[in-house]
Structures are given as C-alpha cells and as structure tokens.
Amino acid sequence: MPHIDPERLLSDLRDLRSIGAQGKGVVRPAFSPKDMEARGWLKGRYEEAGLDATIDGVGNVIGRSRNPGKALLVGSHSDTQPTGGWLDGALGVIYGLEVVRALAADDATCHLAVDAVSFQDEESRFMGCLGSRSLTGTLSQEMEQRAVDHRGVTLAEALREAGLAGVPRQRLAPGRYAGFVEAHIEQGPDLEDSGRKIGVVSSIVGLRGIRFAFRGQQNHAGTTMMARRRDAASALYELAHRINQEFPQAAGERTVWTMGRLRIEPNAPSIVPGYAELDLQFRDASEAPLDAFEKIVARLVADMNARGGVSIEAVPSRTPIPPTRMDAGLQEHIARAAERHAPGRWQHMPSGAFHDAGYVSASLPSAMLFIPSIGGISHDFAEDSRDEDIVLGCQVLADAVASILAAANAAPGRNP
Ligand code: GLV
Ligand code: MN
Ligand code: MN
C-alpha cells in the first residue's frame, strides 16, 4: 500500500496558497499573473516528481507518467474565484502530485502510471471548466470567440497576455487512460454535520444561467412621481421577488438558485435608475427542475413586458453545464479505500458544485472524492479544512488510485 507524506503534502499546499494569498484566502483568477506563476511552479513540481510536464495552449498543466500500461488522470484546478478559498481546486491538484510521489516510492506500485493535471478556468472567468472542455475536445471555436470576462476582456486577449497564444493544446490521448479521479473539498456542510470524513460522489449538478437586462428611463428622484416612473431597478426587484416566490414550487430537494450579481445604472441615490442587469443561476442533479425554471422565467418576463414601462430582455448568460453521474466502478474503489481508512465514516453523496470531472466523464470513466469543509464554507476567504482530514483524504485517494490501476492493468480493455 502506498504511503503519502503528510508534511510534504501540507507544505506543497501552503506553498501554492502563498501564490496570490490575500489574508486567509487566495486571489488567483484564470490567466492572471499569479495564476500563471502558480502553473509554472506546479510544472516544476511535476518534473521533480518524475513526470513529463507541459503547460498547454489553454493553460492546463499536465504531467505525464513515463510508466507503460493504462494510466489514471488525477487532479483538479488551480485557478480561483475572484476572492477564493485556498483549497477549492488546489487540494485536488496537490493530491494528484502527492499520489504520483507516493506510488513511485512504493515497490508494489512504482510501475503504475499516474498523470497529474491542473485544469484551467474551472471557476468561470471566461467559461466554467474551460480547461477540461479543451482537453476533452468539447470547446468549439465559436464558444471561444464569444468568451469574455466580466470586465470585457476577451479570452483571446487573456491567452495572449498569459503568453499562451499559439502554444499547442493537449487532447486526451486515445486509449491511454483507465479514467479520471478528482479530489475536492466538499464546499458544503453535510460531511461535517454527519461526522463523516470522506464523500464518494455519485452525481454532479447541472447548471444554467440567465442574464436579465432592464431598460427604463433615467430621471430625477424628487420630481418624477411614482406613477410616471420607468424605474429599471424596481422592475429588477419585482422579478427577483417573483422568482423567489415561484421557484420553490418547481424545485426538488436539492435544487438551488442564486441571484449573485446585479448592476444598477447610474447607481446614485437621487436618480431613478434607467438601466439594470441581474444574473440568475440555477442548479440541480437532473434537468427537469432546470427546464421548469426556464418556463417560469419566460412567463414572468412576458407578463412584466406586457405591462409596459420597463422592458426586460432575458438571454442565457453562460454555456449550460449538464448534470452528470460518476462511474460506479471507480466509486467502488474509492469506497473500499474509504472504508479501510475511515471505517463507517464515509458516504456516497451528490455534488452541488460543478467540477471538471463532470466534463471529463463524457470521455472517460470519472469519479470524485470529497473531504469535509469547516462550517461548510467555500467560495470565501474563510474556506478551510482540518489538516488531519486533508491528510486522510489524500491517503484514501492514493489507495484508490493504486487499486484502480492494478485492476485496469490486470485486465486490459476492461473497465477497472
Ligand atoms: C464551481 O466552482 C461552482 O461554482 O460550482
Ligand atoms: Mn473547485
Ligand atoms: Mn469553485
């Protein structure tokens, strides 16, 4: 059985954290100088671990094993939210590196091929899971040309600034892999609440987004009587309220929706706003509630537009992410490793966050392992996990990887 090195693992996680650290959190959005510095650092670590490493043309860092036989791809992403936590993505990336080193140091596993990866822009600066879409061949030129960040920077400009224009892009080598395994913090409260240490992910949510533009008439806040106003912000508040009232009737147990970004123009206390924008995002593990939400939104917008005054336009704000199921065979390997190291203290569970494993699962058998998040907090500087949970999760992953690869190479051509 491979043994991970807890001190080496924690020290590499802390080194990665220091690149873009702000207080307890990290600011390392995709293609930023800090993101590219972290990718360069990681490439060096992959090489020290004996992998052939490259940063490809979308910024994916890929370390390929020189060992023959079926390989397993292991990793996550190292870009962060605009104000992100230190473990979201980073945990799975450094686990991948540590698993490579742990397997290489054990006579029973040193012949196994583990490739490590850090995908680019999982966190949606331009497009959620940009790097895994690229690696799996589902990133079209059209999608790329439309990709713009919230400041209006195009993807092409960001690639140029990051020094990636013209750099070759990698694709999954056909037949090379037995699968992909991504470890991650849970980012929710379920493991901590139930006192469990490991989550074996069964499914990953699908997600859609709608952007509303409200067009009214900017005017004086003292002289414009209420009946005459065409107040774009009031229309936004009304639509948001009606969404919050109507969505629960079509929602499943774990359906969620968020209105996390709005813009009001000109955003001044003495001016009736003439323009407003609102982003709505909704998620579920099945498509049905997402379809139902789209119908509700279309009805509410048609109803409010029929009244006149402020006009509302609704357009998709992002490429939808389809819900996905994780591979049952790979889940069993992770579950067995979890039972060995945390007997009775693991569970199967769905993921409410999306992950690169969702995209990769269309091309390769894919699975995920979660460790507890303190207080269930994530996408915030306060995000954290206990050292002992971080260490335990990596040991479970190392065992699972060894067992997946042993099975894949014992019966080539069969799923592990
Ligand atoms: C991924 O970071 C998500 O928003 O689920
Ligand atoms: Mn993540
Ligand atoms: Mn995230």
CSV table of C-alpha atoms and ligand atoms in Angstrom, one decimal:
chain,number,residue,atom,x,y,z
A,1,MET,CA,0.0,0.0,0.0
A,2,PRO,CA,1.4,3.4,-1.0
A,3,HIS,CA,2.0,5.8,1.9
A,4,ILE,CA,1.6,9.6,1.4
A,5,ASP,CA,3.9,12.0,3.2
A,6,PRO,CA,1.7,14.3,5.3
A,7,GLU,CA,4.3,17.0,5.8
A,8,ARG,CA,5.2,17.2,2.1
A,9,LEU,CA,1.6,17.3,1.2
A,10,LEU,CA,0.7,20.1,3.6
A,11,SER,CA,3.9,22.1,2.7
A,12,ASP,CA,3.1,22.0,-1.0
A,13,LEU,CA,-0.5,23.1,-0.4
A,14,ARG,CA,0.8,26.0,1.7
A,15,ASP,CA,3.4,26.9,-1.0
A,16,LEU,CA,0.6,27.0,-3.6
A,17,ARG,CA,-1.5,29.1,-1.3
A,18,SER,CA,1.3,31.7,-1.0
A,19,ILE,CA,1.0,32.5,-4.7
A,20,GLY,CA,-1.8,35.0,-4.7
A,21,ALA,CA,-2.5,34.8,-1.0
A,22,GLN,CA,-4.7,37.6,0.5
A,23,GLY,CA,-5.3,37.2,4.2
A,24,LYS,CA,-6.6,33.6,4.7
A,25,GLY,CA,-7.8,33.4,1.1
A,26,VAL,CA,-6.3,33.4,-2.4
A,27,VAL,CA,-6.9,35.6,-5.5
A,28,ARG,CA,-5.6,33.7,-8.5
A,29,PRO,CA,-8.2,34.0,-11.3
A,30,ALA,CA,-7.5,32.2,-14.5
A,31,PHE,CA,-4.7,33.6,-16.7
A,32,SER,CA,-3.8,36.3,-14.1
A,33,PRO,CA,-0.1,36.7,-13.5
A,34,LYS,CA,-0.5,34.9,-10.2
A,35,ASP,CA,-2.4,32.0,-11.9
A,36,MET,CA,0.4,31.6,-14.5
A,37,GLU,CA,3.1,31.8,-11.7
A,38,ALA,CA,1.3,29.0,-9.9
A,39,ARG,CA,1.1,26.9,-13.1
A,40,GLY,CA,4.8,27.4,-13.7
A,41,TRP,CA,5.5,26.4,-10.1
A,42,LEU,CA,3.4,23.3,-10.4
A,43,LYS,CA,5.1,22.3,-13.7
A,44,GLY,CA,8.4,22.3,-11.8
A,45,ARG,CA,6.9,20.2,-9.0
A,46,TYR,CA,5.5,17.7,-11.6
A,47,GLU,CA,9.0,17.4,-13.2
A,48,GLU,CA,10.7,16.9,-9.8
A,49,ALA,CA,8.2,14.0,-9.3
A,50,GLY,CA,9.4,12.4,-12.5
A,51,LEU,CA,6.6,13.4,-14.8
A,52,ASP,CA,7.0,14.9,-18.3
A,53,ALA,CA,5.2,18.2,-17.7
A,54,THR,CA,3.8,20.9,-20.0
A,55,ILE,CA,1.6,23.9,-19.8
A,56,ASP,CA,-0.7,23.7,-22.9
A,57,GLY,CA,-2.2,26.4,-25.0
A,58,VAL,CA,-5.2,27.0,-22.7
A,59,GLY,CA,-3.1,26.8,-19.6
A,60,ASN,CA,-3.8,23.3,-18.5
A,61,VAL,CA,-0.7,21.9,-16.6
A,62,ILE,CA,-0.3,18.2,-17.5
A,63,GLY,CA,2.3,15.9,-16.0
A,64,ARG,CA,2.6,12.6,-17.9
A,65,SER,CA,4.0,9.4,-16.3
A,66,ARG,CA,6.7,7.6,-18.2
A,67,ASN,CA,5.4,4.2,-17.0
A,68,PRO,CA,3.8,2.0,-19.6
A,69,GLY,CA,0.3,0.5,-19.3
A,70,LYS,CA,-3.1,2.1,-18.6
A,71,ALA,CA,-2.8,5.4,-16.9
A,72,LEU,CA,-5.1,7.2,-14.5
A,73,LEU,CA,-5.5,11.0,-14.7
A,74,VAL,CA,-5.7,12.6,-11.3
A,75,GLY,CA,-6.1,16.3,-10.4
A,76,SER,CA,-8.4,19.3,-10.3
A,77,HIS,CA,-7.9,23.1,-11.0
A,78,SER,CA,-5.5,25.7,-9.6
A,79,ASP,CA,-7.4,28.9,-10.7
A,80,THR,CA,-9.6,30.5,-8.0
A,81,GLN,CA,-12.8,32.6,-7.7
A,82,PRO,CA,-12.2,36.3,-7.8
A,83,THR,CA,-12.0,36.1,-4.0
A,84,GLY,CA,-11.4,32.5,-3.4
A,85,GLY,CA,-10.6,30.0,-0.7
A,86,TRP,CA,-7.2,28.3,-0.6
A,87,LEU,CA,-8.4,24.7,-1.1
A,88,ASP,CA,-11.0,24.9,-3.8
A,89,GLY,CA,-9.2,23.1,-6.7
A,90,ALA,CA,-5.8,23.4,-5.1
A,91,LEU,CA,-6.5,20.4,-2.8
A,92,GLY,CA,-7.1,18.0,-5.7
A,93,VAL,CA,-4.2,19.4,-7.7
A,94,ILE,CA,-1.7,18.8,-4.8
A,95,TYR,CA,-3.3,15.4,-4.0
A,96,GLY,CA,-2.5,14.4,-7.6
A,97,LEU,CA,1.1,15.4,-7.2
A,98,GLU,CA,1.4,13.6,-3.8
A,99,VAL,CA,-0.3,10.4,-5.1
A,100,VAL,CA,2.3,10.3,-8.0
A,101,ARG,CA,5.1,10.6,-5.5
A,102,ALA,CA,3.6,8.1,-3.0
A,103,LEU,CA,3.0,5.4,-5.7
A,104,ALA,CA,6.5,6.0,-7.1
A,105,ALA,CA,8.1,5.4,-3.7
A,106,ASP,CA,6.4,2.0,-3.1
A,107,ASP,CA,7.8,-1.1,-4.8
A,108,ALA,CA,4.3,-2.5,-5.2
A,109,THR,CA,3.0,0.5,-7.1
A,110,CYS,CA,6.1,2.2,-8.7
A,111,HIS,CA,5.3,0.6,-12.1
A,112,LEU,CA,1.8,2.2,-12.3
A,113,ALA,CA,1.2,5.3,-14.5
A,114,VAL,CA,-0.5,8.3,-12.9
A,115,ASP,CA,-0.8,11.5,-14.9
A,116,ALA,CA,-1.4,14.7,-12.9
A,117,VAL,CA,-3.4,17.7,-14.1
A,118,SER,CA,-4.4,21.2,-13.1
A,119,PHE,CA,-7.2,22.4,-15.4
A,120,GLN,CA,-7.6,26.0,-16.4
A,121,ASP,CA,-10.5,28.3,-15.6
A,122,GLU,CA,-12.8,25.9,-13.8
A,123,GLU,CA,-14.0,28.9,-11.9
A,124,SER,CA,-15.7,30.6,-14.9
A,125,ARG,CA,-13.7,33.7,-15.5
A,126,PHE,CA,-14.4,33.0,-19.2
A,127,MET,CA,-16.2,29.7,-19.1
A,128,GLY,CA,-16.6,27.1,-16.4
A,129,CYS,CA,-14.3,24.1,-16.9
A,130,LEU,CA,-12.6,25.7,-19.9
A,131,GLY,CA,-9.5,23.5,-19.5
A,132,SER,CA,-11.4,20.2,-19.2
A,133,ARG,CA,-13.6,21.2,-22.1
A,134,SER,CA,-10.4,21.8,-24.2
A,135,LEU,CA,-8.7,18.6,-23.1
A,136,THR,CA,-11.8,16.5,-24.0
A,137,GLY,CA,-12.4,18.3,-27.3
A,138,THR,CA,-15.7,19.9,-26.5
A,139,LEU,CA,-14.5,23.6,-26.7
A,140,SER,CA,-15.7,24.9,-30.0
A,141,GLN,CA,-14.0,27.9,-31.8
A,142,GLU,CA,-17.4,29.6,-31.7
A,143,MET,CA,-17.6,29.3,-27.9
A,144,GLU,CA,-14.1,30.5,-27.6
A,145,GLN,CA,-14.8,33.6,-29.7
A,146,ARG,CA,-17.8,34.5,-27.6
A,147,ALA,CA,-15.8,34.1,-24.3
A,148,VAL,CA,-15.4,37.4,-22.5
A,149,ASP,CA,-14.8,38.1,-18.8
A,150,HIS,CA,-17.0,40.5,-16.7
A,151,ARG,CA,-14.6,43.3,-17.5
A,152,GLY,CA,-14.9,42.9,-21.2
A,153,VAL,CA,-11.5,41.2,-21.7
A,154,THR,CA,-11.7,38.5,-24.4
A,155,LEU,CA,-10.3,35.0,-24.0
A,156,ALA,CA,-8.0,35.7,-27.0
A,157,GLU,CA,-6.6,38.7,-25.2
A,158,ALA,CA,-6.1,36.9,-22.0
A,159,LEU,CA,-4.3,34.0,-23.8
A,160,ARG,CA,-2.0,36.5,-25.5
A,161,GLU,CA,-1.2,38.3,-22.2
A,162,ALA,CA,-0.5,35.0,-20.5
A,163,GLY,CA,1.9,34.0,-23.3
A,164,LEU,CA,-0.2,31.2,-24.5
A,165,ALA,CA,-1.2,32.4,-28.0
A,166,GLY,CA,-0.1,29.8,-30.5
A,167,VAL,CA,1.0,27.3,-27.8
A,168,PRO,CA,-0.2,23.8,-28.8
A,169,ARG,CA,-3.2,22.4,-26.9
A,170,GLN,CA,-3.3,18.9,-25.5
A,171,ARG,CA,-6.1,16.4,-26.1
A,172,LEU,CA,-6.8,13.2,-24.1
A,173,ALA,CA,-4.6,10.6,-25.7
A,174,PRO,CA,-7.0,7.9,-27.1
A,175,GLY,CA,-6.8,4.7,-25.2
A,176,ARG,CA,-4.2,5.9,-22.6
A,177,TYR,CA,-6.5,6.3,-19.6
A,178,ALA,CA,-8.5,4.0,-17.4
A,179,GLY,CA,-10.2,7.0,-16.0
A,180,PHE,CA,-10.1,10.3,-14.2
A,181,VAL,CA,-10.3,10.9,-10.4
A,182,GLU,CA,-10.7,14.3,-8.9
A,183,ALA,CA,-10.5,15.0,-5.1
A,184,HIS,CA,-12.0,18.2,-3.7
A,185,ILE,CA,-13.2,19.8,-0.6
A,186,GLU,CA,-17.0,19.3,-0.1
A,187,GLN,CA,-17.8,23.0,-0.1
A,188,GLY,CA,-20.9,22.2,1.9
A,189,PRO,CA,-21.8,21.1,5.4
A,190,ASP,CA,-23.0,17.5,5.0
A,191,LEU,CA,-19.8,15.6,5.9
A,192,GLU,CA,-19.1,17.8,8.9
A,193,ASP,CA,-22.7,17.6,10.1
A,194,SER,CA,-22.8,13.8,9.9
A,195,GLY,CA,-19.3,13.4,11.4
A,196,ARG,CA,-18.1,11.6,8.3
A,197,LYS,CA,-14.6,12.0,6.8
A,198,ILE,CA,-14.9,11.1,3.1
A,199,GLY,CA,-17.6,11.6,0.5
A,200,VAL,CA,-17.8,9.4,-2.6
A,201,VAL,CA,-19.5,11.5,-5.2
A,202,SER,CA,-22.4,9.9,-7.0
A,203,SER,CA,-23.5,12.8,-9.3
A,204,ILE,CA,-22.6,16.4,-10.2
A,205,VAL,CA,-25.2,19.1,-10.6
A,206,GLY,CA,-26.1,20.7,-13.9
A,207,LEU,CA,-26.2,24.5,-14.1
A,208,ARG,CA,-27.8,27.1,-16.3
A,209,GLY,CA,-27.6,30.9,-16.1
A,210,ILE,CA,-29.9,33.7,-17.4
A,211,ARG,CA,-28.9,37.4,-17.6
A,212,PHE,CA,-31.7,40.0,-17.5
A,213,ALA,CA,-31.4,43.5,-18.9
A,214,PHE,CA,-34.0,46.0,-17.6
A,215,ARG,CA,-34.4,49.2,-19.7
A,216,GLY,CA,-36.4,52.1,-18.3
A,217,GLN,CA,-35.9,55.9,-18.2
A,218,GLN,CA,-33.3,57.6,-16.0
A,219,ASN,CA,-34.9,60.6,-14.3
A,220,HIS,CA,-34.9,62.9,-11.2
A,221,ALA,CA,-35.7,61.1,-7.9
A,222,GLY,CA,-37.6,64.0,-6.4
A,223,THR,CA,-39.7,65.4,-9.3
A,224,THR,CA,-40.7,62.1,-11.0
A,225,MET,CA,-43.9,60.9,-9.4
A,226,MET,CA,-44.2,57.2,-8.8
A,227,ALA,CA,-46.9,56.7,-11.4
A,228,ARG,CA,-44.7,58.2,-14.2
A,229,ARG,CA,-41.5,56.3,-13.4
A,230,ARG,CA,-39.9,53.7,-15.6
A,231,ASP,CA,-37.6,52.5,-12.9
A,232,ALA,CA,-35.3,49.7,-14.1
A,233,ALA,CA,-34.2,48.8,-10.6
A,234,SER,CA,-37.8,48.4,-9.3
A,235,ALA,CA,-38.5,46.0,-12.1
A,236,LEU,CA,-35.4,44.1,-11.2
A,237,TYR,CA,-36.5,43.8,-7.5
A,238,GLU,CA,-40.0,42.7,-8.6
A,239,LEU,CA,-38.7,40.0,-10.9
A,240,ALA,CA,-36.3,38.8,-8.3
A,241,HIS,CA,-39.0,38.6,-5.7
A,242,ARG,CA,-41.4,36.7,-8.0
A,243,ILE,CA,-38.6,34.2,-8.9
A,244,ASN,CA,-38.1,33.6,-5.2
A,245,GLN,CA,-41.8,33.1,-4.7
A,246,GLU,CA,-42.4,30.8,-7.7
A,247,PHE,CA,-39.2,28.6,-7.9
A,248,PRO,CA,-39.9,26.7,-4.7
A,249,GLN,CA,-43.0,25.1,-6.2
A,250,ALA,CA,-40.9,23.6,-9.1
A,251,ALA,CA,-37.8,22.8,-7.1
A,252,GLY,CA,-36.5,19.4,-6.0
A,253,GLU,CA,-35.0,18.8,-2.6
A,254,ARG,CA,-31.5,20.0,-3.6
A,255,THR,CA,-32.4,22.5,-6.4
A,256,VAL,CA,-30.8,25.8,-5.8
A,257,TRP,CA,-30.8,29.2,-7.4
A,258,THR,CA,-28.7,32.4,-6.9
A,259,MET,CA,-29.0,36.0,-8.0
A,260,GLY,CA,-25.4,36.8,-7.1
A,261,ARG,CA,-24.6,39.8,-9.4
A,262,LEU,CA,-26.6,42.9,-10.3
A,263,ARG,CA,-25.8,46.2,-11.8
A,264,ILE,CA,-27.8,49.4,-11.5
A,265,GLU,CA,-27.2,52.5,-13.6
A,266,PRO,CA,-26.2,55.1,-12.8
A,267,ASN,CA,-26.3,53.7,-9.2
A,268,ALA,CA,-26.9,57.1,-7.5
A,269,PRO,CA,-29.3,57.7,-4.6
A,270,SER,CA,-31.0,60.7,-6.3
A,271,ILE,CA,-31.5,59.2,-9.7
A,272,VAL,CA,-34.3,56.9,-10.8
A,273,PRO,CA,-32.3,54.1,-12.4
A,274,GLY,CA,-32.6,53.8,-16.2
A,275,TYR,CA,-30.9,50.5,-16.7
A,276,ALA,CA,-30.3,47.4,-14.6
A,277,GLU,CA,-28.8,43.9,-15.0
A,278,LEU,CA,-29.3,40.8,-13.0
A,279,ASP,CA,-27.7,37.4,-13.2
A,280,LEU,CA,-29.7,34.3,-12.2
A,281,GLN,CA,-28.1,30.9,-11.9
A,282,PHE,CA,-29.8,27.6,-11.0
A,283,ARG,CA,-28.6,24.1,-10.4
A,284,ASP,CA,-29.9,20.5,-9.9
A,285,ALA,CA,-28.7,17.0,-10.4
A,286,SER,CA,-31.5,16.4,-13.0
A,287,GLU,CA,-32.7,18.5,-16.0
A,288,ALA,CA,-36.4,18.6,-15.0
A,289,PRO,CA,-36.4,21.4,-12.4
A,290,LEU,CA,-34.0,23.4,-14.6
A,291,ASP,CA,-36.4,23.1,-17.6
A,292,ALA,CA,-39.3,24.1,-15.3
A,293,PHE,CA,-37.4,27.2,-14.0
A,294,GLU,CA,-36.8,28.3,-17.6
A,295,LYS,CA,-40.5,28.1,-18.3
A,296,ILE,CA,-41.3,30.1,-15.1
A,297,VAL,CA,-38.8,32.8,-16.1
A,298,ALA,CA,-40.2,33.1,-19.6
A,299,ARG,CA,-43.7,33.5,-18.2
A,300,LEU,CA,-42.7,36.1,-15.7
A,301,VAL,CA,-40.8,38.2,-18.2
A,302,ALA,CA,-43.7,38.0,-20.8
A,303,ASP,CA,-46.1,39.1,-18.0
A,304,MET,CA,-44.0,42.1,-16.9
A,305,ASN,CA,-43.2,43.1,-20.5
A,306,ALA,CA,-46.9,43.1,-21.3
A,307,ARG,CA,-47.5,45.8,-18.7
A,308,GLY,CA,-45.2,48.2,-20.5
A,309,GLY,CA,-43.0,50.7,-18.7
A,310,VAL,CA,-39.7,48.9,-18.2
A,311,SER,CA,-38.7,46.4,-20.9
A,312,ILE,CA,-37.0,43.2,-19.9
A,313,GLU,CA,-34.7,41.1,-22.0
A,314,ALA,CA,-33.6,37.6,-20.9
A,315,VAL,CA,-30.6,35.8,-22.5
A,316,PRO,CA,-28.5,32.8,-21.5
A,317,SER,CA,-25.6,34.1,-19.5
A,318,ARG,CA,-23.3,31.0,-19.9
A,319,THR,CA,-22.9,27.7,-21.7
A,320,PRO,CA,-25.1,25.3,-19.7
A,321,ILE,CA,-23.4,22.6,-17.7
A,322,PRO,CA,-25.3,19.3,-17.9
A,323,PRO,CA,-25.8,17.1,-14.8
A,324,THR,CA,-23.6,14.0,-14.8
A,325,ARG,CA,-23.3,10.7,-12.9
A,326,MET,CA,-19.9,9.4,-11.6
A,327,ASP,CA,-18.7,6.0,-12.7
A,328,ALA,CA,-20.0,3.2,-10.4
A,329,GLY,CA,-16.9,1.0,-10.7
A,330,LEU,CA,-14.5,3.8,-9.8
A,331,GLN,CA,-16.8,4.8,-6.9
A,332,GLU,CA,-16.4,1.3,-5.5
A,333,HIS,CA,-12.6,1.6,-5.5
A,334,ILE,CA,-12.9,4.9,-3.6
A,335,ALA,CA,-15.5,3.5,-1.2
A,336,ARG,CA,-13.3,0.5,-0.4
A,337,ALA,CA,-10.3,2.7,0.3
A,338,ALA,CA,-12.5,5.0,2.5
A,339,GLU,CA,-13.8,2.0,4.5
A,340,ARG,CA,-10.2,0.9,5.1
A,341,HIS,CA,-9.0,4.3,6.5
A,342,ALA,CA,-12.3,5.7,7.9
A,343,PRO,CA,-14.5,2.6,8.7
A,344,GLY,CA,-18.1,3.6,8.8
A,345,ARG,CA,-17.3,7.3,8.4
A,346,TRP,CA,-17.8,7.8,4.7
A,347,GLN,CA,-20.8,8.2,2.5
A,348,HIS,CA,-22.0,8.4,-1.1
A,349,MET,CA,-23.2,11.9,-1.8
A,350,PRO,CA,-24.2,14.3,-4.7
A,351,SER,CA,-22.1,17.3,-5.6
A,352,GLY,CA,-23.9,20.7,-5.6
A,353,ALA,CA,-20.8,22.4,-7.0
A,354,PHE,CA,-19.8,21.6,-10.6
A,355,HIS,CA,-16.3,20.2,-11.3
A,356,ASP,CA,-14.0,19.3,-14.2
A,357,ALA,CA,-14.9,15.6,-13.5
A,358,GLY,CA,-18.4,16.4,-15.0
A,359,TYR,CA,-16.9,17.3,-18.4
A,360,VAL,CA,-14.2,14.6,-18.3
A,361,SER,CA,-16.9,11.9,-17.6
A,362,ALA,CA,-18.2,12.3,-21.2
A,363,SER,CA,-14.8,10.9,-22.4
A,364,LEU,CA,-13.5,8.8,-19.5
A,365,PRO,CA,-14.9,6.9,-16.5
A,366,SER,CA,-14.7,9.6,-13.8
A,367,ALA,CA,-15.1,9.8,-10.1
A,368,MET,CA,-14.7,12.2,-7.2
A,369,LEU,CA,-13.7,12.1,-3.5
A,370,PHE,CA,-14.7,14.8,-1.0
A,371,ILE,CA,-13.2,15.8,2.3
A,372,PRO,CA,-15.1,17.9,4.9
A,373,SER,CA,-15.2,21.7,4.7
A,374,ILE,CA,-15.1,23.5,8.1
A,375,GLY,CA,-18.5,25.1,8.7
A,376,GLY,CA,-19.5,24.2,5.1
A,377,ILE,CA,-18.0,27.5,3.9
A,378,SER,CA,-16.4,27.9,0.4
A,379,HIS,CA,-16.0,30.5,-2.3
A,380,ASP,CA,-14.9,32.7,0.5
A,381,PHE,CA,-11.6,33.6,2.1
A,382,ALA,CA,-12.7,31.7,5.3
A,383,GLU,CA,-12.8,28.4,3.4
A,384,ASP,CA,-10.8,25.7,5.3
A,385,SER,CA,-10.4,22.1,6.2
A,386,ARG,CA,-8.7,20.3,9.1
A,387,ASP,CA,-5.1,19.1,8.5
A,388,GLU,CA,-6.0,15.6,9.6
A,389,ASP,CA,-8.9,15.5,7.1
A,390,ILE,CA,-6.6,16.7,4.4
A,391,VAL,CA,-4.1,14.0,5.1
A,392,LEU,CA,-6.7,11.3,5.5
A,393,GLY,CA,-8.3,12.2,2.1
A,394,CYS,CA,-5.0,12.0,0.3
A,395,GLN,CA,-4.2,8.6,1.8
A,396,VAL,CA,-7.7,7.3,0.7
A,397,LEU,CA,-7.1,8.7,-2.8
A,398,ALA,CA,-3.6,7.1,-3.0
A,399,ASP,CA,-5.1,3.7,-2.1
A,400,ALA,CA,-8.0,4.1,-4.5
A,401,VAL,CA,-5.7,5.1,-7.4
A,402,ALA,CA,-3.4,2.1,-6.8
A,403,SER,CA,-6.4,-0.2,-6.7
A,404,ILE,CA,-8.0,1.3,-9.8
A,405,LEU,CA,-4.7,1.0,-11.8
A,406,ALA,CA,-4.0,-2.5,-10.5
A,407,ALA,CA,-7.4,-3.6,-11.7
A,408,ALA,CA,-7.1,-1.8,-15.1
A,409,ASN,CA,-3.7,-3.3,-15.8
A,410,ALA,CA,-4.7,-6.8,-14.6
A,411,ALA,CA,-7.5,-7.0,-17.2
A,412,PRO,CA,-6.5,-4.6,-20.0
A,413,GLY,CA,-9.5,-3.5,-22.1
A,414,ARG,CA,-11.9,-4.0,-19.2
A,415,ASN,CA,-13.2,-1.1,-17.1
A,416,PRO,CA,-11.5,-1.0,-13.7
B,1,GLV,C1,-17.6,25.7,-9.1
B,1,GLV,O1,-16.7,26.4,-8.6
B,1,GLV,C2,-19.0,26.0,-8.8
B,1,GLV,O2,-19.4,27.2,-8.8
B,1,GLV,O3,-19.7,25.1,-8.5
B,2,MN,MN,-13.3,23.7,-7.4
B,3,MN,MN,-15.1,26.8,-7.0
